Amino acid sequence: MKKRTFLKTTGIVIGGMPFLLNSFTNKKGLPKYWVWLRPSLKTTDSEWVDIFKKLKESGVQAVLPQIYSSSSALFEIEGYTVQDRWLERIIPIAQKEGIEIHAWMWTMICNDSKMLEEHPDYYVVNRKGESAATSPAYVGYYKFLCPRRPEVRAYVQHRVKTLASIPGLSGVHLDYVRMPDVILAEGLQPKYNIVQDKEYPEYDYCYCDYCRSEYKKKSGIDPMEIEDPENDADWYQFRYDAVNDMVNNFLVPEARSRGKKITAAVFPNWESVRQQWHKWDLDGFLPMLYHKFYNAEYQWIGEEVVKAKDRLQNDKPVYAGMFIPHLKGNELVLAYEDAKSKGADGFALFAHGNLKDEDYVMLKKMTK
Ligand SMILES: [Zn+2]
């Protein structure tokens, strides 16, 4: 599990200094140290240079900028509201500073007004028959598309294809590649003033017409008639497979055919979000191990890395996703050291905006 065969001879020269790649990338050619970042369009190019320099000096190798958050895009793409061609502009700036850019996109959530107006039928439907297009669970933006519908798969595939065509981009990073949480992380339930001791129909998806008819074709059963859906293994797997098939057969090939890596931000409580990610053919996994949402201490991060590796049953890298506001004092270092000792291939931090000066000092230690 821990075996790593590094590139032994690859070296490139940056600014006259020999810069060996061998200690910085794993055998899958992926970086080890990542940071998610929500770009501000007010930041100037020279400020971006400073941001990337500071990250690089701290050992960070890859930045995941959020370039699509379900309503407008920060890159050129047909059929979308394009706010700015920010991604295309920033890639060469980051590259010059030795930072890889992996485009972080929301996958299944869609708040695009055109889509909501023209295709409300593309959205997931809960067991009460309510569409996420008009009655989203928990929060107003929880408008998920149905991952089984062919039109939806083509729509998301087109976005991955467009991103993967951007020169210099290192990879595509999938977020919200799942269904709405049927059960929220226990630490979050009080925030929404709900108790989810079992799967309730208002949070249980997808019972859209398409999913119902496809399941009926396969099994002879209308899922709406299933008495105990929480304990129906076939119906459960059918929902997992809706997401699995979309990722493996539509998104992964699109990224790979253009020589890009493809990764995802994934859940430790994967069952609750219909996210059987250990079946996905990605290049690497960035589980969001945000311990306080699960009422846990930082040691839980390492425990979840162990579970992830056990479920994957392959040598795909797993990066410990850590939530900076949950880590006090030197807990960032302690949590990562612990996770690394339990098999983490690196870390991913949420998020750049949360990093304080003292965190950069810790990052240097963690990446040494
Ligand atoms: Zn559906």
Short mmCIF file of C-alpha atoms and ligand atoms in Angstrom, two decimals:
data_model
loop_
_atom_site.label_atom_id
_atom_site.label_comp_id
_atom_site.label_asym_id
_atom_site.label_seq_id
_atom_site.Cartn_x
_atom_site.Cartn_y
_atom_site.Cartn_z
CA MET A 1 0.00 0.00 0.00
CA LYS A 2 2.80 2.38 0.87
CA LYS A 3 5.13 1.44 -1.94
CA ARG A 4 6.05 4.41 -4.04
CA THR A 5 8.22 4.27 -7.09
CA PHE A 6 9.34 7.78 -7.79
CA LEU A 7 10.49 9.08 -11.11
CA LYS A 8 14.19 8.64 -10.78
CA THR A 9 15.66 10.54 -13.62
CA THR A 10 13.18 13.22 -14.61
CA GLY A 11 14.55 16.66 -14.00
CA ILE A 12 13.67 20.05 -15.38
CA VAL A 13 15.45 23.36 -15.05
CA ILE A 14 13.66 26.39 -13.72
CA GLY A 15 15.48 29.70 -13.50
CA GLY A 16 18.82 27.98 -13.94
CA MET A 17 18.28 25.83 -10.84
CA PRO A 18 18.03 22.09 -11.26
CA PHE A 19 14.58 21.21 -9.99
CA LEU A 20 14.04 17.53 -9.45
CA LEU A 21 10.54 16.28 -9.78
CA ASN A 22 11.24 13.03 -8.00
CA SER A 23 10.50 14.08 -4.45
CA PHE A 24 7.48 16.15 -5.36
CA THR A 25 5.25 13.84 -7.30
CA ASN A 26 4.12 10.33 -6.65
CA LYS A 27 4.17 7.54 -9.18
CA LYS A 28 0.80 8.63 -10.54
CA GLY A 29 2.37 11.95 -11.49
CA LEU A 30 0.23 13.86 -9.04
CA PRO A 31 1.40 16.45 -6.55
CA LYS A 32 1.33 15.67 -2.83
CA TYR A 33 0.30 18.98 -1.31
CA TRP A 34 -2.86 20.74 -2.43
CA VAL A 35 -4.89 23.82 -1.47
CA TRP A 36 -8.47 24.64 -2.47
CA LEU A 37 -8.96 28.28 -3.36
CA ARG A 38 -11.96 30.49 -4.08
CA PRO A 39 -10.65 33.15 -6.46
CA SER A 40 -11.47 36.81 -5.99
CA LEU A 41 -11.76 38.58 -9.32
CA LYS A 42 -10.45 41.74 -7.66
CA THR A 43 -7.02 40.20 -7.13
CA THR A 44 -4.52 41.55 -9.65
CA ASP A 45 -2.12 39.40 -11.64
CA SER A 46 0.86 40.65 -9.66
CA GLU A 47 -0.98 39.75 -6.45
CA TRP A 48 -1.56 36.26 -7.86
CA VAL A 49 2.17 35.97 -8.48
CA ASP A 50 2.75 36.70 -4.77
CA ILE A 51 0.07 34.23 -3.69
CA PHE A 52 1.55 31.41 -5.76
CA LYS A 53 5.10 32.27 -4.66
CA LYS A 54 4.12 32.14 -1.00
CA LEU A 55 2.38 28.79 -1.45
CA LYS A 56 5.29 27.36 -3.38
CA GLU A 57 7.76 28.49 -0.73
CA SER A 58 5.64 26.66 1.84
CA GLY A 59 5.84 23.45 -0.16
CA VAL A 60 2.35 23.53 -1.70
CA GLN A 61 2.42 22.12 -5.25
CA ALA A 62 -1.12 22.32 -6.51
CA VAL A 63 -3.93 24.84 -6.28
CA LEU A 64 -7.55 23.90 -6.85
CA PRO A 65 -9.34 27.11 -7.83
CA GLN A 66 -13.13 27.01 -7.83
CA ILE A 67 -13.92 27.94 -11.39
CA TYR A 68 -17.52 26.72 -11.54
CA SER A 69 -19.92 26.90 -8.63
CA SER A 70 -23.12 26.00 -10.45
CA SER A 71 -24.29 29.26 -11.96
CA SER A 72 -21.44 31.02 -13.79
CA ALA A 73 -18.03 30.02 -15.11
CA LEU A 74 -14.57 31.51 -14.70
CA PHE A 75 -13.45 30.04 -18.05
CA GLU A 76 -14.74 30.11 -21.61
CA ILE A 77 -17.53 27.60 -22.13
CA GLU A 78 -20.35 27.50 -24.62
CA GLY A 79 -23.88 27.73 -23.22
CA TYR A 80 -22.87 29.12 -19.81
CA THR A 81 -22.74 32.56 -18.24
CA VAL A 82 -19.02 33.31 -18.41
CA GLN A 83 -18.09 35.79 -15.69
CA ASP A 84 -14.44 35.99 -16.67
CA ARG A 85 -11.81 33.98 -18.54
CA TRP A 86 -9.89 33.89 -15.26
CA LEU A 87 -8.68 30.29 -15.46
CA GLU A 88 -7.01 30.72 -18.86
CA ARG A 89 -5.25 33.85 -17.59
CA ILE A 90 -4.07 32.38 -14.29
CA ILE A 91 -2.62 29.07 -15.53
CA PRO A 92 0.57 30.54 -17.07
CA ILE A 93 1.08 32.74 -13.98
CA ALA A 94 0.84 29.70 -11.68
CA GLN A 95 2.98 27.56 -13.97
CA LYS A 96 5.74 30.14 -13.92
CA GLU A 97 5.77 29.89 -10.12
CA GLY A 98 5.86 26.09 -10.25
CA ILE A 99 2.26 25.58 -9.10
CA GLU A 100 -0.09 23.13 -10.83
CA ILE A 101 -3.67 24.20 -11.43
CA HIS A 102 -6.48 21.66 -11.08
CA ALA A 103 -9.86 23.11 -11.98
CA TRP A 104 -12.35 22.66 -9.12
CA MET A 105 -15.87 22.40 -10.50
CA TRP A 106 -19.20 21.70 -8.88
CA THR A 107 -20.53 18.64 -10.65
CA MET A 108 -24.19 17.79 -9.93
CA ILE A 109 -25.50 21.00 -8.35
CA CYS A 110 -26.88 23.32 -11.01
CA ASN A 111 -28.25 26.78 -10.26
CA ASP A 112 -27.99 27.91 -13.86
CA SER A 113 -31.19 29.92 -14.42
CA LYS A 114 -31.54 28.69 -18.01
CA MET A 115 -31.36 25.05 -16.91
CA LEU A 116 -33.84 25.59 -14.07
CA GLU A 117 -36.27 27.26 -16.43
CA GLU A 118 -35.95 24.97 -19.44
CA HIS A 119 -35.27 21.58 -17.83
CA PRO A 120 -36.70 21.29 -14.32
CA ASP A 121 -37.25 17.62 -15.21
CA TYR A 122 -33.45 17.05 -15.15
CA TYR A 123 -33.30 17.51 -11.39
CA VAL A 124 -33.38 14.85 -8.67
CA VAL A 125 -36.71 14.09 -6.98
CA ASN A 126 -37.13 12.88 -3.38
CA ARG A 127 -39.34 10.06 -2.05
CA LYS A 128 -42.10 12.57 -1.39
CA GLY A 129 -42.10 13.41 -5.10
CA GLU A 130 -40.57 16.88 -4.61
CA SER A 131 -38.05 18.14 -7.14
CA ALA A 132 -34.76 19.69 -6.02
CA ALA A 133 -35.35 22.28 -8.76
CA THR A 134 -38.18 23.84 -6.75
CA SER A 135 -37.93 22.34 -3.24
CA PRO A 136 -34.24 21.75 -2.50
CA ALA A 137 -33.28 20.05 0.79
CA TYR A 138 -31.51 22.01 3.58
CA VAL A 139 -30.40 25.08 1.63
CA GLY A 140 -31.60 27.01 -1.39
CA TYR A 141 -28.68 26.08 -3.61
CA TYR A 142 -29.07 22.28 -3.12
CA LYS A 143 -30.41 21.87 -6.65
CA PHE A 144 -28.84 18.62 -7.83
CA LEU A 145 -29.23 17.23 -11.32
CA CYS A 146 -30.11 13.55 -11.74
CA PRO A 147 -26.85 11.67 -12.42
CA ARG A 148 -28.64 8.90 -14.32
CA ARG A 149 -30.31 11.03 -16.99
CA PRO A 150 -28.45 10.88 -20.33
CA GLU A 151 -28.99 14.61 -20.98
CA VAL A 152 -27.44 15.47 -17.62
CA ARG A 153 -24.48 13.19 -18.25
CA ALA A 154 -23.88 14.89 -21.60
CA TYR A 155 -24.20 18.32 -20.00
CA VAL A 156 -21.62 17.60 -17.29
CA GLN A 157 -19.38 15.74 -19.73
CA HIS A 158 -19.28 18.81 -21.96
CA ARG A 159 -17.98 20.88 -19.04
CA VAL A 160 -15.20 18.37 -18.28
CA LYS A 161 -14.34 18.23 -21.97
CA THR A 162 -14.13 22.01 -22.20
CA LEU A 163 -11.91 22.24 -19.12
CA ALA A 164 -9.71 19.38 -20.29
CA SER A 165 -9.08 21.25 -23.55
CA ILE A 166 -7.46 24.19 -21.76
CA PRO A 167 -3.70 24.20 -22.40
CA GLY A 168 -1.52 24.03 -19.30
CA LEU A 169 -4.29 22.88 -17.00
CA SER A 170 -3.05 19.89 -14.97
CA GLY A 171 -6.35 18.35 -13.98
CA VAL A 172 -10.08 18.50 -13.43
CA HIS A 173 -11.34 18.26 -9.85
CA LEU A 174 -14.91 17.14 -9.21
CA ASP A 175 -16.89 18.44 -6.25
CA TYR A 176 -20.54 17.73 -5.35
CA VAL A 177 -20.30 14.60 -7.46
CA ARG A 178 -23.10 12.86 -5.60
CA MET A 179 -26.74 13.20 -4.53
CA PRO A 180 -28.03 15.34 -1.64
CA ASP A 181 -27.16 13.99 1.83
CA VAL A 182 -29.86 11.58 2.95
CA ILE A 183 -28.32 11.91 6.42
CA LEU A 184 -26.18 14.95 7.26
CA ALA A 185 -22.92 14.63 9.18
CA GLU A 186 -23.93 14.47 12.88
CA GLY A 187 -22.14 17.70 13.74
CA LEU A 188 -24.16 19.58 11.13
CA GLN A 189 -27.65 18.36 12.07
CA PRO A 190 -28.11 20.81 14.99
CA LYS A 191 -27.18 23.65 12.65
CA TYR A 192 -30.25 22.80 10.58
CA ASN A 193 -32.24 21.96 13.69
CA ILE A 194 -32.99 18.43 12.52
CA VAL A 195 -32.48 14.93 13.88
CA GLN A 196 -31.84 12.27 11.24
CA ASP A 197 -31.94 8.96 13.09
CA LYS A 198 -32.92 7.19 9.86
CA GLU A 199 -33.47 7.98 6.17
CA TYR A 200 -36.47 10.29 5.83
CA PRO A 201 -38.29 10.62 2.49
CA GLU A 202 -37.71 14.36 2.10
CA TYR A 203 -33.93 13.80 1.93
CA ASP A 204 -33.96 10.49 0.02
CA TYR A 205 -33.17 10.72 -3.74
CA CYS A 206 -33.55 10.00 -6.68
CA TYR A 207 -37.14 9.07 -7.49
CA CYS A 208 -37.44 11.07 -10.71
CA ASP A 209 -39.54 9.61 -13.52
CA TYR A 210 -36.44 8.49 -15.39
CA CYS A 211 -34.87 6.66 -12.43
CA ARG A 212 -38.20 5.05 -11.56
CA SER A 213 -38.79 3.78 -15.08
CA GLU A 214 -35.20 2.54 -15.48
CA TYR A 215 -35.38 0.67 -12.18
CA LYS A 216 -38.73 -0.80 -13.10
CA LYS A 217 -37.31 -2.02 -16.40
CA LYS A 218 -34.47 -3.69 -14.55
CA SER A 219 -36.28 -5.15 -11.54
CA GLY A 220 -40.01 -4.97 -12.26
CA ILE A 221 -40.41 -2.76 -9.19
CA ASP A 222 -41.36 0.92 -8.97
CA PRO A 223 -39.01 2.33 -6.30
CA MET A 224 -41.86 4.43 -4.91
CA GLU A 225 -43.48 1.13 -3.87
CA ILE A 226 -40.43 -0.10 -1.93
CA GLU A 227 -41.48 -0.31 1.72
CA ASP A 228 -38.07 -0.10 3.38
CA PRO A 229 -35.75 1.62 0.87
CA GLU A 230 -33.06 2.17 3.48
CA ASN A 231 -32.56 -1.59 3.72
CA ASP A 232 -33.05 -2.49 0.06
CA ALA A 233 -29.56 -3.37 -1.18
CA ASP A 234 -30.51 -3.45 -4.89
CA TRP A 235 -32.20 -0.06 -4.88
CA TYR A 236 -29.32 1.36 -2.85
CA GLN A 237 -26.77 0.08 -5.36
CA PHE A 238 -28.82 1.38 -8.28
CA ARG A 239 -28.42 4.90 -6.87
CA TYR A 240 -24.69 4.43 -6.28
CA ASP A 241 -24.35 3.18 -9.84
CA ALA A 242 -26.03 6.28 -11.26
CA VAL A 243 -23.08 8.32 -9.98
CA ASN A 244 -20.48 5.59 -10.55
CA ASP A 245 -21.42 5.22 -14.23
CA MET A 246 -21.41 8.94 -14.82
CA VAL A 247 -17.94 9.35 -13.33
CA ASN A 248 -16.33 6.27 -14.86
CA ASN A 249 -17.95 6.25 -18.29
CA PHE A 250 -18.52 9.93 -19.03
CA LEU A 251 -16.18 12.15 -17.03
CA VAL A 252 -12.98 10.15 -16.54
CA PRO A 253 -12.53 9.25 -20.26
CA GLU A 254 -13.11 12.88 -21.25
CA ALA A 255 -10.32 14.15 -18.98
CA ARG A 256 -7.92 11.31 -19.84
CA SER A 257 -8.39 11.65 -23.61
CA ARG A 258 -6.91 15.14 -23.30
CA GLY A 259 -4.06 14.08 -21.04
CA LYS A 260 -5.51 15.61 -17.86
CA LYS A 261 -5.62 14.13 -14.38
CA ILE A 262 -8.99 13.75 -12.73
CA THR A 263 -9.63 13.81 -8.98
CA ALA A 264 -12.57 14.43 -6.67
CA ALA A 265 -13.47 15.85 -3.28
CA VAL A 266 -15.26 12.96 -1.57
CA PHE A 267 -17.13 12.17 1.63
CA PRO A 268 -16.05 9.91 4.48
CA ASN A 269 -19.75 9.11 5.11
CA TRP A 270 -20.06 8.04 1.49
CA GLU A 271 -23.25 5.99 1.87
CA SER A 272 -25.22 9.04 2.95
CA VAL A 273 -24.45 10.95 -0.22
CA ARG A 274 -24.71 7.97 -2.66
CA GLN A 275 -21.01 8.32 -3.35
CA GLN A 276 -19.37 4.91 -3.75
CA TRP A 277 -16.12 6.60 -4.65
CA HIS A 278 -13.89 3.59 -4.05
CA LYS A 279 -15.39 2.29 -7.34
CA TRP A 280 -14.32 5.36 -9.29
CA ASP A 281 -11.45 5.19 -11.74
CA LEU A 282 -9.92 8.53 -10.71
CA ASP A 283 -6.24 9.43 -10.47
CA GLY A 284 -6.51 10.45 -6.83
CA PHE A 285 -8.97 11.12 -4.00
CA LEU A 286 -9.26 14.15 -1.73
CA PRO A 287 -11.62 13.03 1.06
CA MET A 288 -12.98 15.97 3.04
CA LEU A 289 -12.01 14.82 6.52
CA TYR A 290 -13.46 17.80 8.33
CA HIS A 291 -13.50 16.16 11.75
CA LYS A 292 -15.62 18.61 13.74
CA PHE A 293 -18.56 18.10 11.39
CA TYR A 294 -18.43 14.49 12.61
CA ASN A 295 -17.98 15.47 16.29
CA ALA A 296 -14.48 13.96 16.21
CA GLU A 297 -10.95 14.90 17.25
CA TYR A 298 -8.16 15.38 14.73
CA GLN A 299 -6.95 11.76 15.08
CA TRP A 300 -10.11 10.76 13.24
CA ILE A 301 -8.53 12.16 10.04
CA GLY A 302 -5.88 9.42 10.04
CA GLU A 303 -8.47 6.80 10.93
CA GLU A 304 -10.51 7.79 7.89
CA VAL A 305 -7.43 7.59 5.65
CA VAL A 306 -7.02 3.98 6.78
CA LYS A 307 -10.67 3.28 5.96
CA ALA A 308 -10.34 4.95 2.55
CA LYS A 309 -7.30 2.85 1.65
CA ASP A 310 -9.08 -0.30 2.80
CA ARG A 311 -12.11 0.45 0.67
CA LEU A 312 -10.12 1.39 -2.42
CA GLN A 313 -8.08 -1.82 -2.48
CA ASN A 314 -5.64 -0.24 -4.93
CA ASP A 315 -2.67 2.10 -4.81
CA LYS A 316 -4.52 5.27 -5.84
CA PRO A 317 -3.32 8.22 -3.77
CA VAL A 318 -5.47 9.50 -0.91
CA TYR A 319 -4.84 13.05 0.27
CA ALA A 320 -6.05 13.98 3.75
CA GLY A 321 -8.50 16.83 3.23
CA MET A 322 -8.29 19.08 6.29
CA PHE A 323 -10.50 22.00 7.28
CA ILE A 324 -8.20 24.76 8.55
CA PRO A 325 -10.75 26.42 10.90
CA HIS A 326 -11.13 23.08 12.74
CA LEU A 327 -7.42 22.90 13.62
CA LYS A 328 -6.11 25.03 16.45
CA GLY A 329 -2.50 25.76 17.45
CA ASN A 330 -0.19 23.17 15.93
CA GLU A 331 -2.96 20.64 15.33
CA LEU A 332 -2.49 21.05 11.59
CA VAL A 333 1.01 19.55 11.86
CA LEU A 334 -0.08 16.89 14.36
CA ALA A 335 -3.10 15.86 12.30
CA TYR A 336 -1.07 15.53 9.14
CA GLU A 337 1.82 13.67 10.80
CA ASP A 338 -0.73 11.22 12.18
CA ALA A 339 -2.53 10.87 8.83
CA LYS A 340 0.78 10.38 7.03
CA SER A 341 1.79 7.63 9.45
CA LYS A 342 -1.51 5.93 8.61
CA GLY A 343 -0.92 6.03 4.86
CA ALA A 344 -1.96 9.48 3.59
CA ASP A 345 -0.19 10.31 0.33
CA GLY A 346 -0.27 14.03 1.06
CA PHE A 347 -2.78 16.65 2.14
CA ALA A 348 -5.39 19.01 0.73
CA LEU A 349 -6.31 22.12 2.72
CA PHE A 350 -9.62 23.92 2.86
CA ALA A 351 -9.05 26.61 2.04
CA HIS A 352 -6.55 29.21 0.95
CA GLY A 353 -8.59 32.05 2.47
CA ASN A 354 -8.34 30.42 5.91
CA LEU A 355 -4.53 30.24 5.94
CA LYS A 356 -2.91 32.55 8.46
CA ASP A 357 0.79 33.45 8.63
CA GLU A 358 1.44 30.83 11.32
CA ASP A 359 -0.12 28.16 9.08
CA TYR A 360 2.46 28.86 6.38
CA VAL A 361 5.20 28.20 8.94
CA MET A 362 3.56 24.86 9.76
CA LEU A 363 3.18 24.03 6.06
CA LYS A 364 6.94 24.32 5.61
CA LYS A 365 7.44 21.69 8.32
CA MET A 366 4.76 19.42 6.89
CA THR A 367 6.15 19.46 3.35
CA LYS A 368 9.85 19.22 4.22
ZN ZN B 1 -33.27 10.46 -11.27
#
